[in-house]
Coordinates of C-alpha atoms in Angstrom, one line a residue:
M1 CA 10.4 -14.2 -27.9
P2 CA 7.6 -16.2 -29.7
F3 CA 7.5 -18.5 -26.7
E4 CA 6.9 -15.5 -24.4
W5 CA 4.2 -14.1 -26.6
E6 CA 2.5 -17.6 -26.6
Q7 CA 2.7 -17.8 -22.8
M8 CA 1.2 -14.3 -22.5
V9 CA -1.7 -15.1 -24.9
H10 CA -2.5 -18.3 -23.1
I11 CA -2.6 -16.8 -19.6
M12 CA -4.5 -13.7 -20.8
L13 CA -7.2 -16.0 -22.2
R14 CA -7.5 -17.9 -18.9
L15 CA -7.2 -14.8 -16.6
P16 CA -10.7 -13.4 -17.0
A17 CA -12.3 -16.6 -15.9
V18 CA -9.9 -16.9 -12.9
L19 CA -10.7 -13.2 -12.0
A20 CA -14.4 -13.8 -12.2
I21 CA -14.2 -16.8 -9.9
S22 CA -11.9 -14.9 -7.6
Y23 CA -14.3 -12.0 -7.4
H24 CA -17.2 -14.3 -6.3
V25 CA -14.9 -16.0 -3.8
G26 CA -14.1 -12.6 -2.3
E27 CA -17.8 -11.8 -2.1
G28 CA -18.3 -15.1 -0.3
F29 CA -15.7 -14.1 2.3
Q30 CA -17.4 -10.7 2.8
R31 CA -20.7 -12.5 3.6
I32 CA -18.9 -14.3 6.5
R33 CA -17.5 -11.0 7.7
M34 CA -14.0 -11.6 6.4
P35 CA -12.0 -9.3 4.0
A36 CA -12.6 -9.9 0.3
I37 CA -8.8 -9.6 -0.2
S38 CA -8.3 -12.9 1.7
G39 CA -10.7 -14.6 -0.8
Y40 CA -8.8 -13.1 -3.8
L41 CA -5.5 -14.4 -2.3
I42 CA -6.9 -17.9 -1.7
A43 CA -8.5 -18.1 -5.2
G44 CA -5.2 -17.0 -6.7
L45 CA -3.3 -19.6 -4.7
L46 CA -5.6 -22.4 -5.8
S47 CA -5.3 -21.4 -9.5
G48 CA -1.5 -20.9 -9.3
P49 CA 1.3 -23.2 -10.5
F50 CA 1.7 -24.9 -7.1
I51 CA -1.9 -26.3 -6.9
L52 CA -4.2 -26.4 -9.9
G53 CA -1.8 -24.8 -12.4
V54 CA -4.4 -22.8 -14.3
L55 CA -2.0 -19.9 -14.1
D56 CA 1.4 -21.3 -14.8
E57 CA 4.7 -19.9 -13.7
N58 CA 6.0 -18.9 -17.1
G59 CA 2.7 -17.2 -17.9
L60 CA 2.7 -15.2 -14.7
E61 CA 6.2 -14.1 -15.5
S62 CA 5.1 -12.9 -18.9
I63 CA 2.3 -10.5 -17.5
K64 CA 4.4 -8.7 -14.9
F65 CA 3.3 -5.5 -16.5
V66 CA -0.2 -6.1 -15.0
D67 CA 1.4 -6.1 -11.5
K68 CA 3.0 -2.7 -12.3
L69 CA -0.2 -1.3 -13.7
S70 CA -2.1 -2.4 -10.6
L71 CA 0.6 -1.0 -8.3
A72 CA 0.4 2.3 -10.0
C73 CA -3.4 2.5 -9.3
I74 CA -3.1 1.2 -5.7
A75 CA -0.4 3.8 -4.9
F76 CA -2.5 6.6 -6.6
S77 CA -5.6 5.5 -4.5
A78 CA -3.5 5.6 -1.3
G79 CA -2.4 9.1 -2.0
S80 CA -5.9 10.3 -2.9
E81 CA -7.2 9.3 0.6
M82 CA -5.0 11.9 2.3
H83 CA -6.8 15.2 2.5
L84 CA -4.4 17.8 3.8
L85 CA -6.9 20.5 4.9
E86 CA -8.7 18.1 7.1
I87 CA -5.6 16.4 8.6
R88 CA -4.3 19.9 9.4
K89 CA -7.0 20.3 12.0
T90 CA -5.6 17.5 14.1
F91 CA -2.0 17.6 12.9
V92 CA -0.3 17.5 16.2
A93 CA -2.2 14.4 17.5
V94 CA -1.9 12.7 14.1
S95 CA 1.8 13.4 13.8
S96 CA 2.6 12.2 17.4
I97 CA 0.8 8.9 17.0
T98 CA 2.1 8.3 13.4
L99 CA 5.7 9.1 14.5
S100 CA 5.5 6.9 17.6
I101 CA 4.0 3.9 15.8
T102 CA 6.5 4.2 12.9
V103 CA 9.5 4.4 15.1
F104 CA 8.6 1.5 17.4
S105 CA 7.3 -0.8 14.6
W106 CA 10.4 -0.2 12.6
I107 CA 12.8 -0.8 15.5
F108 CA 11.0 -3.8 16.9
V109 CA 10.6 -5.7 13.6
C110 CA 14.1 -4.7 12.3
T111 CA 15.8 -5.9 15.5
T112 CA 13.7 -9.2 15.5
V113 CA 14.6 -10.0 11.9
M114 CA 18.3 -9.5 12.6
L115 CA 18.2 -11.7 15.7
L116 CA 16.3 -14.4 13.8
A117 CA 18.5 -14.3 10.7
E118 CA 20.1 -17.7 11.4
Q119 CA 16.7 -19.2 11.6
V120 CA 15.6 -17.9 8.3
E121 CA 16.8 -20.1 5.5
F122 CA 17.4 -17.5 2.8
M123 CA 19.3 -15.2 5.3
R124 CA 21.7 -17.8 6.7
H125 CA 24.5 -17.2 4.2
M126 CA 24.1 -13.5 3.9
S127 CA 26.6 -11.0 5.0
T128 CA 25.8 -8.6 7.9
E129 CA 25.1 -5.8 5.3
Q130 CA 22.7 -7.9 3.4
R131 CA 20.9 -9.0 6.5
L132 CA 20.6 -5.4 7.5
C133 CA 19.0 -4.6 4.1
V134 CA 16.4 -7.4 4.6
A135 CA 15.7 -6.3 8.2
T136 CA 15.3 -2.6 7.5
M137 CA 13.0 -3.4 4.5
A138 CA 10.9 -5.7 6.7
G139 CA 10.7 -3.0 9.4
T140 CA 9.6 -0.4 6.8
I141 CA 6.8 -2.6 5.3
M142 CA 5.5 -3.5 8.7
V143 CA 4.8 0.2 9.4
A144 CA 2.0 0.1 6.7
R145 CA -1.7 -0.1 7.6
S146 CA -4.8 -0.4 5.4
P147 CA -7.1 2.6 4.9
A148 CA -9.6 0.6 2.9
T149 CA -10.2 -2.0 5.6
A150 CA -10.3 0.6 8.3
I151 CA -13.0 2.4 6.4
A152 CA -14.9 -0.9 5.8
V153 CA -15.0 -1.5 9.6
L154 CA -16.1 2.0 10.3
K155 CA -18.9 1.6 7.9
E156 CA -19.9 -1.8 9.3
V157 CA -20.3 -0.5 12.9
D158 CA -21.2 3.1 11.8
G159 CA -18.2 4.3 13.8
R160 CA -18.4 8.1 14.5
G161 CA -16.5 10.1 17.0
P162 CA -13.1 11.6 17.9
F163 CA -11.4 8.2 18.1
C164 CA -12.6 7.1 14.7
S165 CA -11.7 10.4 13.0
L166 CA -8.2 10.4 14.6
T167 CA -7.6 6.8 13.7
L168 CA -8.5 7.2 10.1
N169 CA -6.3 10.3 9.8
V170 CA -3.3 8.3 11.3
V171 CA -3.9 5.3 9.1
I172 CA -3.9 7.5 5.9
M173 CA -0.8 9.4 7.0
K174 CA 1.0 6.2 7.9
D175 CA 0.6 4.8 4.4
V176 CA 2.0 8.0 2.8
V177 CA 4.9 8.0 5.3
V178 CA 5.7 4.3 4.7
I179 CA 6.0 4.8 1.0
I180 CA 8.5 7.7 1.5
L181 CA 10.4 5.5 3.9
F182 CA 10.3 2.6 1.4
A183 CA 11.7 4.8 -1.3
L184 CA 14.6 5.9 0.9
N185 CA 15.2 2.3 2.0
L186 CA 15.2 1.0 -1.5
E187 CA 17.7 3.6 -2.6
A188 CA 19.9 2.7 0.4
I189 CA 19.8 -1.0 -0.6
K190 CA 20.8 -0.1 -4.2
F191 CA 23.8 1.7 -2.8
V192 CA 24.8 -1.2 -0.5
E193 CA 24.4 -3.8 -3.2
K194 CA 26.7 -1.9 -5.6
G195 CA 29.5 -2.0 -3.0
L196 CA 32.6 0.1 -2.9
D197 CA 35.6 -0.5 -5.2
P198 CA 39.1 0.5 -4.2
L199 CA 39.1 4.3 -4.7
D200 CA 41.3 7.2 -4.0
E201 CA 40.5 9.4 -1.1
G202 CA 38.8 12.1 -3.2
S203 CA 36.5 9.6 -4.8
M204 CA 35.6 8.2 -1.5
Y205 CA 34.3 11.6 -0.4
F206 CA 32.2 11.7 -3.5
I207 CA 30.8 8.2 -2.9
V208 CA 29.8 9.2 0.7
L209 CA 28.1 12.4 -0.5
K210 CA 26.3 10.4 -3.2
A211 CA 25.2 7.8 -0.6
I212 CA 23.7 10.7 1.4
F213 CA 22.1 12.8 -1.3
A214 CA 21.1 10.3 -4.0
P215 CA 18.1 8.9 -2.1
I216 CA 17.0 12.4 -1.2
F217 CA 17.3 13.5 -4.8
A218 CA 15.4 10.4 -6.1
V219 CA 12.5 11.1 -3.6
V220 CA 12.3 14.8 -4.5
C221 CA 12.3 14.1 -8.2
S222 CA 9.6 11.4 -7.7
M223 CA 7.5 13.9 -5.8
F224 CA 7.9 16.6 -8.5
L225 CA 7.0 14.0 -11.2
G226 CA 3.8 13.0 -9.2
V227 CA 2.7 16.6 -8.9
T228 CA 3.3 17.1 -12.7
W229 CA 1.2 14.1 -13.6
G230 CA -1.5 15.0 -11.0
L231 CA -1.7 18.5 -12.6
G232 CA -2.2 16.9 -16.0
L233 CA -5.0 14.6 -14.7
M234 CA -7.1 17.4 -13.2
P235 CA -8.7 18.8 -16.4
I236 CA -9.8 15.2 -17.3
L237 CA -11.4 14.7 -13.9
R238 CA -13.1 18.1 -14.0
G239 CA -14.3 17.6 -17.6
A240 CA -16.7 20.4 -18.8
R241 CA -16.5 22.1 -15.4
S242 CA -13.0 23.3 -16.1
N243 CA -13.1 23.7 -19.9
P244 CA -16.3 23.5 -22.0
K245 CA -14.1 23.1 -25.1
L246 CA -12.9 19.6 -24.1
P247 CA -14.3 16.7 -26.1
F248 CA -17.7 15.6 -24.9
F249 CA -16.6 11.9 -24.4
L250 CA -14.2 13.0 -21.6
A251 CA -17.3 13.4 -19.4
D252 CA -18.0 9.7 -19.6
A253 CA -17.0 7.9 -16.3
R254 CA -15.6 4.9 -18.2
V255 CA -13.3 7.2 -20.3
K256 CA -12.1 8.9 -17.1
C257 CA -11.3 5.4 -15.6
V258 CA -9.2 4.5 -18.6
A259 CA -7.5 8.0 -18.5
L260 CA -6.7 7.6 -14.8
L261 CA -5.4 4.1 -15.4
L262 CA -3.2 5.2 -18.3
M263 CA -1.9 8.3 -16.6
A264 CA -1.0 6.5 -13.3
T265 CA 0.8 3.8 -15.3
G266 CA 2.6 6.5 -17.3
C267 CA 3.7 8.2 -14.1
F268 CA 4.9 4.8 -12.7
F269 CA 7.0 3.9 -15.7
M270 CA 8.4 7.3 -16.2
A271 CA 9.7 7.3 -12.6
K272 CA 11.0 3.7 -13.1
F273 CA 12.9 4.5 -16.3
A274 CA 14.4 7.6 -14.7
G275 CA 15.7 5.5 -11.8
W276 CA 13.4 7.2 -9.2
E277 CA 10.7 5.8 -7.0
P278 CA 7.5 5.0 -9.0
L279 CA 5.3 4.1 -6.1
L280 CA 6.1 7.5 -4.4
A281 CA 5.4 9.3 -7.7
C282 CA 2.0 7.7 -8.0
V283 CA 1.1 8.5 -4.3
I284 CA 2.0 12.1 -4.8
M285 CA 0.0 12.2 -8.0
G286 CA -3.1 10.9 -6.1
L287 CA -2.4 13.3 -3.2
Y288 CA -2.2 16.3 -5.5
A289 CA -5.4 15.3 -7.4
A290 CA -7.3 15.1 -4.1
N291 CA -6.0 18.4 -2.7
S292 CA -6.8 21.1 -5.2
K293 CA -5.3 24.5 -4.5
D294 CA -8.7 26.1 -5.5
S295 CA -10.8 25.9 -2.3
H296 CA -14.0 26.4 -4.4
R297 CA -13.3 23.3 -6.4
V298 CA -11.7 20.9 -3.9
Q299 CA -14.9 19.2 -2.8
A300 CA -16.2 18.8 -6.4
D301 CA -12.7 17.5 -7.4
R302 CA -12.7 14.9 -4.6
E303 CA -16.2 13.7 -5.5
A304 CA -15.2 13.4 -9.2
L305 CA -12.1 11.5 -8.2
E306 CA -13.9 9.1 -5.8
H307 CA -16.5 8.5 -8.5
V308 CA -13.8 7.2 -10.8
L309 CA -12.0 5.2 -8.1
V310 CA -15.2 3.5 -7.1
R311 CA -15.5 2.1 -10.6
L312 CA -11.9 1.3 -11.2
M313 CA -10.4 -0.1 -7.9
P314 CA -12.6 -3.2 -7.5
L315 CA -11.1 -4.5 -10.8
I316 CA -7.6 -3.5 -9.8
N317 CA -7.9 -5.1 -6.4
V318 CA -9.2 -8.5 -7.6
T319 CA -6.5 -8.6 -10.4
F320 CA -3.6 -7.6 -8.1
F321 CA -4.4 -9.8 -5.2
T322 CA -5.3 -12.8 -7.3
L323 CA -2.0 -12.6 -9.1
I324 CA -0.2 -12.3 -5.8
G325 CA -1.9 -15.4 -4.5
A326 CA -1.0 -17.3 -7.7
S327 CA 2.7 -16.4 -7.5
L328 CA 3.0 -17.3 -3.8
Q329 CA 5.7 -19.9 -3.2
L330 CA 4.2 -22.5 -0.9
G331 CA 7.6 -24.1 -0.1
A332 CA 9.1 -20.9 1.1
L333 CA 6.0 -20.0 3.0
A334 CA 6.0 -23.4 4.8
N335 CA 9.6 -23.0 5.8
T336 CA 9.2 -19.6 7.3
L337 CA 5.7 -19.8 8.8
H338 CA 7.0 -19.9 12.4
I339 CA 9.0 -16.8 11.7
A340 CA 5.9 -15.1 10.3
V341 CA 4.0 -15.8 13.5
C342 CA 6.8 -14.4 15.5
L343 CA 6.9 -11.2 13.4
V344 CA 3.1 -10.8 13.9
L345 CA 3.5 -11.0 17.7
V346 CA 6.4 -8.6 17.7
R347 CA 4.5 -6.1 15.5
L348 CA 1.5 -6.3 17.9
G349 CA 3.9 -5.5 20.8
S350 CA 5.3 -2.6 18.9
L351 CA 1.8 -1.2 18.2
F352 CA 0.9 -1.6 21.9
V353 CA 3.9 0.5 22.9
G354 CA 3.9 3.0 20.0
A355 CA 0.2 3.7 19.7
G356 CA -0.2 3.9 23.5
L357 CA 2.7 6.3 23.9
G358 CA 1.6 8.4 20.9
S359 CA -2.0 8.6 22.1
K360 CA -0.8 9.7 25.5
V361 CA 1.4 12.5 24.0
A362 CA -1.6 13.5 21.9
G363 CA -3.7 13.9 25.0
C364 CA -6.3 11.2 24.2
P365 CA -8.6 10.0 27.0
P366 CA -7.4 6.9 28.9
V367 CA -9.9 4.6 27.4
Q368 CA -8.6 5.5 23.9
V369 CA -5.0 5.1 25.0
K370 CA -5.8 1.7 26.3
V371 CA -7.2 0.3 23.0
A372 CA -5.5 2.5 20.4
W373 CA -3.1 -0.2 19.3
L374 CA -6.0 -2.4 18.2
A375 CA -6.9 0.1 15.5
Y376 CA -3.6 -0.2 13.5
V377 CA -3.1 -4.0 13.1
T378 CA -4.7 -4.6 9.6
Q379 CA -2.5 -4.6 6.6
A380 CA -3.5 -5.1 2.9
G381 CA -3.0 -3.3 -0.4
V382 CA -0.1 -1.0 0.3
A383 CA 1.9 -3.5 2.2
L384 CA 1.4 -6.2 -0.4
G385 CA 2.3 -3.7 -3.1
L386 CA 5.5 -2.8 -1.4
I387 CA 6.3 -6.6 -1.0
K388 CA 5.7 -7.1 -4.7
S389 CA 8.0 -4.3 -5.5
V390 CA 10.8 -5.8 -3.4
T391 CA 10.2 -9.2 -5.0
A392 CA 10.7 -7.7 -8.5
H393 CA 13.7 -5.6 -7.4
E394 CA 15.6 -8.4 -5.7
P395 CA 15.5 -11.6 -7.8
V396 CA 17.7 -13.6 -5.3
W397 CA 16.2 -13.0 -1.8
G398 CA 13.1 -11.1 -2.9
P399 CA 10.8 -14.2 -3.6
P400 CA 11.4 -15.9 -0.2
F401 CA 11.3 -12.5 1.6
G402 CA 8.0 -11.8 -0.2
A403 CA 6.5 -15.2 0.9
L404 CA 7.5 -14.5 4.5
L405 CA 6.0 -11.1 4.7
I406 CA 2.9 -12.0 2.7
A407 CA 2.2 -14.6 5.5
V408 CA 2.6 -11.8 8.1
V409 CA 0.3 -9.5 6.1
V410 CA -2.4 -12.2 5.7
C411 CA -2.3 -12.9 9.5
N412 CA -2.7 -9.2 10.2
L413 CA -5.5 -9.0 7.6
M414 CA -7.4 -11.8 9.3
I415 CA -7.2 -10.6 12.9
G416 CA -7.0 -6.8 12.4
P417 CA -10.6 -5.9 11.5
L418 CA -12.0 -7.8 14.5
M419 CA -9.5 -6.0 16.8
F420 CA -10.4 -2.6 15.3
K421 CA -14.1 -3.3 15.7
Y422 CA -13.6 -4.2 19.4
A423 CA -11.7 -0.9 19.9
I424 CA -14.5 1.1 18.4
I425 CA -17.1 -0.6 20.6
T426 CA -15.0 -0.2 23.7
V427 CA -14.7 3.6 23.3
G428 CA -18.4 3.9 22.7
E429 CA -18.3 5.1 19.1
A430 CA -20.1 2.1 17.4
H431 CA -23.7 3.0 16.4
R432 CA -24.8 -0.1 14.6
I433 CA -23.6 -3.4 13.1
G434 CA -23.8 -3.8 9.3
A435 CA -21.9 -4.5 6.2
G436 CA -20.5 -2.2 3.5
S437 CA -18.0 -2.1 0.8
E438 CA -14.6 -0.4 1.3
R439 CA -14.4 2.3 -1.3
A440 CA -18.1 3.0 -1.3
A441 CA -17.9 3.4 2.4
L442 CA -15.3 6.1 2.0
V443 CA -17.5 8.1 -0.4
E444 CA -20.7 7.8 1.7
N445 CA -18.9 8.6 5.0
K446 CA -17.5 11.8 3.5
K447 CA -21.0 12.9 2.3
N448 CA -23.3 11.7 5.1
S449 CA -21.4 11.0 8.3
G450 CA -19.0 12.5 10.8
I451 CA -16.2 10.1 9.9
T452 CA -14.5 12.7 7.8
T453 CA -10.8 13.0 8.5
G454 CA -10.0 15.6 11.1
T455 CA -13.6 16.2 12.0
T456 CA -15.3 15.7 15.4
P457 CA -19.1 15.3 15.1

């Protein structure tokens, strides 16, 4: 135990300097029109145990709680981006595209991983059931998209129009859907890994019923927990607007940031200790906080929430992605790089089919149908967060699985923004070329432009 505390103290003393450097590397990447996240990952990789060793392996193991804290905030932020009243206006179109992309991405990637299992080193000696667990999880994670990078591209080219609005709605809904799928998938993997002992016939019926209803129960409980914590967060976000008797210091933005951080983390760990799905609970917490039942307060609540997230998320992002880069296993990555490239190509094919078919069903114009798939390539925070969760949950095959999928996500992160930008220009909804930050772009777009979800200017 003293050794663990010593490792933690050493890495916590080094971490601020690493994060400061990582932040500036990310800014440098933005100047050359590349995602800041890529800079954070590279800075983390260089400072990690496999290159410079500034952040050593034992130290990284001792601060796993920082990963969980960051995951809680990232999941909360993803949920807060989904505005139900606005999505309801284009619900049929959004649902058809989301469903089509989800189904085709999952089937294409899952099938490919199963077919390539003999070529993947950590899957060669697995049973069919174990391979299926890996394949279904890969298929689920590859459904994810990145709302933050989509918003950054929209801000850069001043994208306004039906295509941009519809795309943003689909991107946000897909990330909520993928976290629900991830929760169900993880519960199914837990059941498969426990296995079945020889039981009498009556007990077998019970096991089958448990296999069916346990994941549903965990998801429902996680959602209820998220609503409860979201309800508790609202008075803090509203401050004096909701209750003049609240302490004056709760009106301070920094206090609100700390409160949101602590409450999201509390929601995460409560769900984890209960054996439910912590990421889903945090997503629902964010979704509830951004969708007040009081129509007179909803806009003010969203602005207050965004004001807090604008301050909090840059620190969370640089910390989380730097630590991911530092923990990346270069050996496993090198061994599976060709598989990663294959999965990138397969996912592009699934997007071409799924987005095209979904856009046709939604009644989009032919020019939008033709380039729709280009808008859904980028992956970032949510996908990497899910990968990190799998790595922590599966100590045997989780790390090499994480290295493989991180390589896929990084490839998608590098090519996705350029492809989305090309799609916006092709449909004629690009009004200028510029640069802007991700979260700030979201706030400004909601206030000043027509890129509000579900709105056609």
